[in-house]
CSV table of C-alpha atoms and ligand atoms in Angstrom, one decimal:
chain,number,residue,atom,x,y,z
G,1,MET,CA,-0.1,0.1,-0.1
G,2,LYS,CA,1.2,3.5,-0.8
G,3,LYS,CA,2.0,5.5,2.5
G,4,TYR,CA,1.7,8.9,2.8
G,5,ASN,CA,4.1,10.8,5.2
G,6,PHE,CA,2.8,13.3,7.5
G,7,ASN,CA,5.5,13.1,9.8
G,8,ALA,CA,6.8,16.3,11.7
G,9,GLY,CA,10.1,16.2,11.7
G,10,PRO,CA,12.5,14.2,10.5
G,11,CYS,CA,10.0,14.1,7.8
G,12,MET,CA,9.3,13.7,3.9
G,13,LEU,CA,11.6,14.8,1.6
G,14,PRO,CA,11.4,14.5,-2.4
G,15,ARG,CA,11.9,11.2,-3.7
G,16,GLU,CA,14.6,12.1,-6.0
G,17,VAL,CA,16.8,13.8,-3.1
G,18,ILE,CA,16.6,10.6,-1.2
G,19,GLU,CA,17.4,8.6,-4.4
G,20,ASN,CA,20.4,10.7,-5.4
G,21,THR,CA,21.6,10.9,-1.8
G,22,ALA,CA,21.4,7.0,-1.7
G,23,ASN,CA,23.5,6.7,-5.0
G,24,GLN,CA,26.1,9.2,-3.7
G,25,ILE,CA,26.3,7.2,-0.4
G,26,LEU,CA,27.1,4.1,-2.7
G,27,ASP,CA,29.6,5.9,-5.1
G,28,PHE,CA,30.2,9.6,-4.6
G,29,ASN,CA,30.8,11.3,-8.0
G,30,GLY,CA,31.8,8.0,-9.6
G,31,SER,CA,35.0,7.8,-7.2
G,32,GLY,CA,34.3,4.5,-6.1
G,33,LEU,CA,34.3,5.7,-2.4
G,34,SER,CA,30.7,6.6,-0.8
G,35,LEU,CA,29.9,10.4,0.1
G,36,ALA,CA,30.4,8.5,3.7
G,37,GLU,CA,33.8,7.6,3.4
G,38,ILE,CA,35.5,10.8,2.0
G,39,SER,CA,37.4,13.6,3.8
G,40,HIS,CA,35.0,16.6,4.4
G,41,ARG,CA,38.3,18.4,3.0
G,42,ALA,CA,38.3,16.1,-0.2
G,43,LYS,CA,38.5,18.3,-3.2
G,44,ASP,CA,35.1,17.1,-4.5
G,45,PHE,CA,33.1,17.8,-1.3
G,46,GLN,CA,34.3,21.6,-1.2
G,47,PRO,CA,31.8,22.2,-4.3
G,48,VAL,CA,29.0,20.5,-2.5
G,49,VAL,CA,29.3,23.1,0.5
G,50,ASP,CA,30.0,25.9,-2.1
G,51,GLU,CA,26.9,25.0,-4.1
G,52,THR,CA,24.7,24.5,-0.6
G,53,VAL,CA,25.9,28.1,0.3
G,54,ALA,CA,25.3,29.4,-3.0
G,55,LEU,CA,21.7,27.8,-3.1
G,56,VAL,CA,20.8,28.9,0.4
G,57,LYS,CA,21.7,33.0,-0.8
G,58,GLU,CA,19.9,32.4,-4.3
G,59,VAL,CA,16.8,30.6,-2.9
G,60,LEU,CA,16.2,33.0,-0.1
G,61,ASP,CA,17.5,36.1,-1.6
G,62,VAL,CA,20.0,36.8,1.0
G,63,PRO,CA,21.5,40.2,0.9
G,64,GLU,CA,25.4,41.0,0.7
G,65,GLY,CA,27.1,41.0,4.2
G,66,TYR,CA,25.3,37.4,5.2
G,67,SER,CA,27.4,34.2,6.0
G,68,VAL,CA,25.6,31.1,5.6
G,69,ILE,CA,27.0,28.2,7.9
G,70,PHE,CA,26.4,24.5,8.4
G,71,LEU,CA,26.3,23.3,12.2
G,72,GLY,CA,25.8,20.5,14.4
G,73,GLY,CA,23.8,20.3,17.4
G,74,GLY,CA,20.5,21.1,15.8
G,75,ALA,CA,18.1,24.2,16.2
G,76,SER,CA,18.4,23.7,20.3
G,77,LEU,CA,21.9,24.4,20.2
G,78,GLN,CA,21.3,27.8,18.6
G,79,PHE,CA,18.7,28.4,21.6
G,80,CYS,CA,22.1,29.0,23.6
G,81,MET,CA,24.7,30.2,20.9
G,82,ALA,CA,22.5,32.8,19.4
G,83,PRO,CA,22.2,34.6,22.9
G,84,MET,CA,25.9,34.0,23.4
G,85,ASN,CA,26.7,35.7,20.2
G,86,PHE,CA,24.3,38.5,20.2
G,87,LEU,CA,23.0,39.0,23.9
G,88,LYS,CA,24.5,42.1,25.6
G,89,LYS,CA,22.1,43.2,28.2
G,90,LYS,CA,18.6,42.5,27.2
G,91,ALA,CA,16.9,40.8,24.5
G,92,GLY,CA,13.2,40.3,23.8
G,93,TYR,CA,11.1,36.9,23.1
G,94,VAL,CA,8.0,36.3,21.5
G,95,ASN,CA,6.6,33.2,23.6
G,96,THR,CA,4.8,31.2,20.9
G,97,GLY,CA,5.3,27.7,22.3
G,98,VAL,CA,7.6,25.2,23.2
G,99,TRP,CA,10.4,25.9,21.2
G,100,ALA,CA,10.3,29.4,22.1
G,101,LYS,CA,10.2,29.0,25.8
G,102,LYS,CA,13.2,26.6,25.4
G,103,ALA,CA,14.9,29.2,23.4
G,104,MET,CA,14.0,31.7,26.6
G,105,LYS,CA,15.4,29.7,28.9
G,106,GLU,CA,19.0,29.5,27.5
G,107,ALA,CA,19.0,33.3,26.6
G,108,LYS,CA,18.8,33.9,30.8
G,109,LEU,CA,22.0,32.8,30.8
G,110,PHE,CA,23.3,35.4,29.1
G,111,GLY,CA,21.6,38.6,30.2
G,112,GLU,CA,17.8,39.8,30.7
G,113,VAL,CA,14.9,38.2,28.6
G,114,VAL,CA,11.7,40.2,28.1
G,115,GLU,CA,8.8,38.4,27.1
G,116,VAL,CA,7.5,41.0,24.7
G,117,ALA,CA,4.2,39.0,24.2
G,118,SER,CA,2.6,35.4,24.9
G,119,SER,CA,0.2,33.2,24.0
G,120,ALA,CA,0.7,30.7,26.7
G,121,ALA,CA,-2.4,31.4,28.5
G,122,ASP,CA,-4.2,30.1,25.5
G,123,ASN,CA,-2.4,27.1,25.1
G,124,PHE,CA,-0.5,28.8,21.9
G,125,THR,CA,-3.3,28.7,20.0
G,126,TYR,CA,-2.4,32.3,18.2
G,127,ILE,CA,0.0,34.3,17.2
G,128,PRO,CA,0.6,37.5,19.5
G,129,LYS,CA,-0.3,40.8,18.0
G,130,ASN,CA,-0.2,44.6,18.5
G,131,TYR,CA,2.3,44.4,21.5
G,132,ASN,CA,4.8,46.6,22.4
G,133,ILE,CA,8.3,45.9,21.5
G,134,PRO,CA,11.1,47.7,23.4
G,135,THR,CA,13.7,49.5,21.6
G,136,ASP,CA,16.1,48.7,23.8
G,137,ILE,CA,16.8,45.2,23.3
G,138,ASP,CA,19.5,43.9,21.4
G,139,TYR,CA,17.3,41.6,19.5
G,140,LEU,CA,13.9,40.4,19.3
G,141,HIS,CA,13.9,36.6,18.9
G,142,ILE,CA,10.7,34.8,17.3
G,143,THR,CA,9.6,31.5,16.3
G,144,SER,CA,8.3,31.6,12.6
G,145,ASN,CA,6.5,28.3,12.6
G,146,ASN,CA,5.4,26.5,15.8
G,147,THR,CA,5.7,22.8,14.8
G,148,ILE,CA,3.9,21.7,18.0
G,149,TYR,CA,0.7,23.8,17.8
G,150,GLY,CA,0.4,24.5,14.2
G,151,THR,CA,0.4,28.3,14.3
G,152,GLU,CA,2.4,30.6,11.7
G,153,MET,CA,3.7,34.1,11.5
G,154,HIS,CA,2.9,34.4,7.6
G,155,LYS,CA,4.6,37.5,7.3
G,156,ASP,CA,8.0,39.0,8.8
G,157,LEU,CA,7.4,41.2,11.6
G,158,ASP,CA,8.2,44.8,11.3
G,159,ALA,CA,9.7,45.4,14.6
G,160,PRO,CA,11.9,48.5,15.3
G,161,VAL,CA,14.9,46.4,16.4
G,162,ARG,CA,17.2,43.7,14.6
G,163,MET,CA,15.3,40.2,14.9
G,164,ILE,CA,16.6,36.3,15.6
G,165,GLY,CA,14.4,33.9,13.7
G,166,ASP,CA,14.1,30.3,14.7
G,167,MET,CA,12.9,29.3,11.3
G,168,SER,CA,13.5,25.5,11.8
G,169,SER,CA,10.0,24.4,10.3
G,170,ASP,CA,9.0,26.9,7.8
G,171,ILE,CA,12.5,27.8,6.2
G,172,PHE,CA,12.3,27.6,2.5
G,173,SER,CA,8.5,27.5,2.5
G,174,ARG,CA,8.2,31.1,1.6
G,175,PRO,CA,10.0,34.5,0.8
G,176,VAL,CA,11.8,35.9,4.0
G,177,ASP,CA,13.1,39.5,4.1
G,178,VAL,CA,16.5,38.3,5.4
G,179,ALA,CA,17.7,41.8,6.1
G,180,LYS,CA,15.4,42.2,9.2
G,181,TYR,CA,17.5,39.5,10.7
G,182,ASP,CA,20.9,39.5,12.5
G,183,CYS,CA,20.5,35.6,12.7
G,184,ILE,CA,17.9,33.0,10.9
G,185,TYR,CA,18.5,29.3,12.2
G,186,ALA,CA,16.9,26.3,11.3
G,187,GLY,CA,17.5,22.5,12.2
G,188,ALA,CA,17.4,20.8,8.8
G,189,GLN,CA,15.1,18.3,9.6
G,190,LYS,CA,11.9,19.6,8.8
G,191,ASN,CA,12.2,21.3,5.6
G,192,LEU,CA,15.7,21.2,4.3
G,193,SER,CA,17.6,17.7,4.8
G,194,MET,CA,17.8,14.7,6.9
G,195,ALA,CA,18.6,15.5,10.7
G,196,GLY,CA,22.1,16.2,11.7
G,197,VAL,CA,22.9,19.6,10.1
G,198,THR,CA,21.8,23.0,11.2
G,199,ILE,CA,21.6,25.8,9.1
G,200,VAL,CA,22.7,29.5,10.2
G,201,ILE,CA,22.3,33.1,8.4
G,202,VAL,CA,24.2,35.6,10.2
G,203,LYS,CA,24.9,39.2,9.5
G,204,ASP,CA,28.6,39.6,9.6
G,205,GLU,CA,28.6,43.2,10.9
G,206,ALA,CA,26.7,41.8,13.7
G,207,LEU,CA,29.1,39.5,15.2
G,208,GLY,CA,31.8,40.3,17.7
G,209,LYS,CA,30.0,43.1,19.7
G,210,VAL,CA,29.5,40.8,22.9
G,211,ASP,CA,32.1,41.4,25.7
G,212,ARG,CA,32.0,37.6,27.2
G,213,PRO,CA,34.5,35.3,26.1
G,214,LEU,CA,33.1,32.6,23.5
G,215,PRO,CA,34.2,29.3,23.3
G,216,THR,CA,35.9,28.3,20.0
G,217,MET,CA,33.1,26.0,18.8
G,218,LEU,CA,30.1,28.4,20.1
G,219,ASP,CA,31.6,31.6,17.9
G,220,TYR,CA,29.7,32.0,14.7
G,221,ARG,CA,33.1,33.7,13.5
G,222,THR,CA,34.8,30.4,13.8
G,223,HIS,CA,32.7,28.7,11.4
G,224,VAL,CA,32.4,31.9,9.0
G,225,SER,CA,35.8,32.2,8.8
G,226,LYS,CA,36.5,28.7,8.1
G,227,GLY,CA,33.6,28.2,5.7
G,228,SER,CA,31.7,25.7,7.9
G,229,MET,CA,35.1,23.5,7.9
G,230,PHE,CA,36.7,24.4,11.5
G,231,ASN,CA,35.8,20.6,12.3
G,232,THR,CA,34.0,17.9,10.6
G,233,PRO,CA,30.9,19.2,9.4
G,234,PRO,CA,27.8,17.0,8.9
G,235,VAL,CA,28.6,16.0,5.3
G,236,VAL,CA,26.0,13.6,4.0
G,237,PRO,CA,23.1,16.1,5.7
G,238,ILE,CA,24.7,19.0,3.5
G,239,TYR,CA,25.0,17.0,0.7
G,240,THR,CA,21.1,16.4,1.1
G,241,ALA,CA,20.4,20.1,1.9
G,242,MET,CA,22.3,20.9,-1.5
G,243,GLU,CA,20.0,18.3,-3.5
G,244,ASN,CA,17.0,19.4,-1.8
G,245,LEU,CA,17.8,23.0,-2.6
G,246,ARG,CA,18.2,21.9,-6.2
G,247,TRP,CA,14.8,20.6,-6.0
G,248,VAL,CA,13.5,23.9,-4.7
G,249,LYS,CA,15.0,25.9,-7.1
G,250,ALA,CA,13.9,23.6,-9.9
G,251,ASN,CA,10.4,23.8,-8.8
G,252,GLY,CA,10.2,27.4,-8.9
G,253,GLY,CA,11.8,28.5,-5.4
G,254,VAL,CA,10.3,30.0,-2.5
G,255,GLU,CA,7.3,31.7,-4.3
G,256,ALA,CA,6.2,28.4,-5.7
G,257,MET,CA,6.6,26.4,-2.7
G,258,ALA,CA,4.5,29.5,-1.0
G,259,LYS,CA,2.1,29.1,-3.2
G,260,ILE,CA,1.5,25.0,-3.2
G,261,ALA,CA,1.8,25.1,0.6
G,262,LYS,CA,-1.2,27.4,0.6
G,263,GLN,CA,-2.9,25.2,-1.7
G,264,ARG,CA,-2.3,22.2,0.3
G,265,ALA,CA,-3.6,24.1,3.7
G,266,ASP,CA,-6.6,25.5,2.2
G,267,MET,CA,-7.4,22.0,1.0
G,268,LEU,CA,-7.0,20.5,4.3
G,269,TYR,CA,-8.5,23.1,6.7
G,270,GLY,CA,-11.4,23.3,4.2
G,271,GLU,CA,-12.3,19.8,4.8
G,272,ILE,CA,-11.7,20.4,8.6
G,273,ASP,CA,-14.1,22.9,8.6
G,274,ARG,CA,-16.5,21.2,6.8
G,275,ASN,CA,-16.4,17.8,7.9
G,276,LYS,CA,-18.7,17.1,11.1
G,277,LEU,CA,-16.4,14.7,13.1
G,278,PHE,CA,-13.5,17.3,13.2
G,279,ARG,CA,-12.4,21.0,14.0
G,280,GLY,CA,-9.3,23.0,13.8
G,281,THR,CA,-7.2,24.1,16.8
G,282,VAL,CA,-5.9,27.1,16.5
G,283,LYS,CA,-7.1,30.7,15.3
G,284,GLU,CA,-7.7,31.0,11.7
G,285,GLU,CA,-5.6,33.7,10.4
G,286,ASP,CA,-2.5,31.9,12.5
G,287,ARG,CA,-3.1,28.7,10.7
G,288,SER,CA,0.0,27.0,9.9
G,289,TYR,CA,0.8,25.8,6.3
G,290,MET,CA,3.3,23.5,7.5
G,291,ASN,CA,1.8,21.9,10.5
G,292,ILE,CA,-1.7,21.2,10.3
G,293,CYS,CA,-3.6,20.6,13.6
G,294,PHE,CA,-7.1,19.3,14.3
G,295,VAL,CA,-9.1,17.4,17.0
G,296,MET,CA,-12.2,15.4,17.2
G,297,ASN,CA,-15.4,17.4,17.5
G,298,ASP,CA,-16.7,17.5,21.1
G,299,GLU,CA,-19.5,15.2,20.2
G,300,TYR,CA,-17.1,12.5,18.7
G,301,THR,CA,-13.9,12.7,20.9
G,302,GLU,CA,-14.6,8.8,21.5
G,303,LEU,CA,-13.8,8.3,17.7
G,304,GLN,CA,-10.4,9.5,17.8
G,305,GLN,CA,-8.3,6.1,18.0
G,306,GLU,CA,-11.1,4.8,15.3
G,307,PHE,CA,-10.0,7.7,12.9
G,308,PHE,CA,-6.4,7.2,13.4
G,309,ASP,CA,-6.5,3.3,12.9
G,310,PHE,CA,-8.6,4.3,10.0
G,311,ALA,CA,-6.4,6.7,8.3
G,312,THR,CA,-3.7,4.5,9.0
G,313,SER,CA,-5.4,1.6,7.2
G,314,LYS,CA,-5.4,3.7,4.4
G,315,GLY,CA,-1.7,4.8,4.2
G,316,MET,CA,-1.5,7.7,6.4
G,317,VAL,CA,1.9,7.9,8.8
G,318,GLY,CA,2.8,10.3,11.3
G,319,ILE,CA,-0.6,12.2,11.7
G,320,LYS,CA,-0.8,11.6,15.8
G,321,GLY,CA,-0.9,14.9,17.3
G,322,HIS,CA,1.6,16.1,19.5
G,323,ARG,CA,1.0,15.2,23.3
G,324,ASP,CA,0.4,19.0,24.0
G,325,VAL,CA,-2.2,19.3,21.6
G,326,GLY,CA,-3.7,16.1,21.4
G,327,GLY,CA,-5.8,15.0,18.3
G,328,PHE,CA,-3.9,15.1,14.8
G,329,ARG,CA,-1.4,16.8,13.1
G,330,ALA,CA,-0.8,16.4,9.2
G,331,SER,CA,2.8,18.1,8.6
G,332,CYS,CA,3.0,19.3,4.8
G,333,TYR,CA,6.3,20.5,4.2
G,334,ASN,CA,7.6,21.5,1.0
G,335,ALA,CA,7.8,17.8,-0.3
G,336,GLN,CA,4.2,16.9,0.9
G,337,THR,CA,2.4,16.4,-2.3
G,338,ILE,CA,-1.4,17.5,-3.4
G,339,GLU,CA,-1.9,13.7,-3.6
G,340,GLY,CA,-1.0,13.0,-0.2
G,341,VAL,CA,-3.2,15.6,1.3
G,342,GLN,CA,-6.2,14.5,-1.2
G,343,ALA,CA,-5.8,10.9,0.3
G,344,LEU,CA,-6.0,12.3,4.0
G,345,ILE,CA,-9.1,14.3,2.8
G,346,ASP,CA,-10.6,11.1,1.2
G,347,ALA,CA,-10.2,9.2,4.4
G,348,MET,CA,-11.9,12.0,6.8
G,349,LYS,CA,-14.7,12.0,4.2
G,350,GLU,CA,-14.9,8.1,4.1
G,351,PHE,CA,-14.8,8.1,8.1
G,352,GLU,CA,-17.4,10.6,8.5
G,353,ALA,CA,-19.7,8.6,6.0
G,354,LYS,CA,-19.5,5.9,8.3
G,355,HIS,CA,-20.4,8.0,11.4
U,1,LIG,C1,12.3,21.0,15.8
U,1,LIG,C2,12.5,22.2,16.1
U,1,LIG,C3,13.3,22.8,16.9
U,1,LIG,C4,14.5,21.7,17.6
U,1,LIG,O1,15.1,21.1,16.7
U,1,LIG,P1,16.3,20.1,17.0
U,1,LIG,O2,17.3,20.2,15.5
U,1,LIG,O3,15.7,19.0,17.3
U,1,LIG,O4,17.1,20.4,18.2
U,1,LIG,C5,13.3,24.0,17.3
U,1,LIG,N1,12.5,24.8,16.9
U,1,LIG,C6,11.2,24.7,16.1
U,1,LIG,C7,10.7,25.7,15.5
U,1,LIG,C8,11.5,23.2,15.9
U,1,LIG,O5,10.5,22.7,14.7
């Protein structure tokens, strides 16, 4: 039976990206060696890093004066690394969920943290708006897509200060005004590559402004100056990122990704709103295009497990909601197909007809 992958992360990647990576793992560029067996300093690998950097800059339209680096440690390491490199006295954080809270916790180790807005009281079912942003902060930290709750900031904020963005789960799904940010980071396993690499885009001019001593590995300047080759970078995940960015570019870039993301989301939210068994969990205008969360309507909560089993029998994978929200979550990153979304909708309709 055909499987439809709705995993939240690691998640679905385009089939050709997986196949090309698999082929290179077997035989890298016809060398008779595996991509996993060569030095990161091998002359054949440098072009992979160079092309991946160039593709990030091209696809996201990164302005001059920014560096793109590849690190280990996941987005979670950036929760401390970003404040370590950018927080002098005080930073502002928008609290939109678990990941934002984890970022705040780490930042507090390095200075004063102001929670400028929060949707915690409503279990993060919306993106706060119209709040006051202090101008005496070193940066404002935002989480553009909240993977667990299914809320998303569909546009870059207009903030009176520099921003740092955790874009782990919606990077490359829409255009971003990179110039507004001193730093953008994303763990790769949601929308870019397999797990193991974190992409960081930093404004060069903003680096080196803090007084604290920085451990070599946690200083962005180390990795910028060495082109992500200070130590061994995650070779295979970087290769997969390159393949995936080639795929994004060949399929029309982030504008096209945004269009199809909206199309998928409109289809699925449309069915959630129409189907008497289900309801969405977040405020309509803040609904994520990447992580589509829904629960059984109040009269039908006892059908939850039955629907899960039914959808599983129809090939759906990874639709169980996060434990903080319950219900279901269908993650629809760039590689998700209209066919996959339609298969889920068909399962929802068929299940409704049975009840
Ligand atoms: C998954 C995720 C993280 C954590 O990523 P790791 O790479 O596992 O550390 C952080 N922020 C957001 C928005 C995420 O979706």
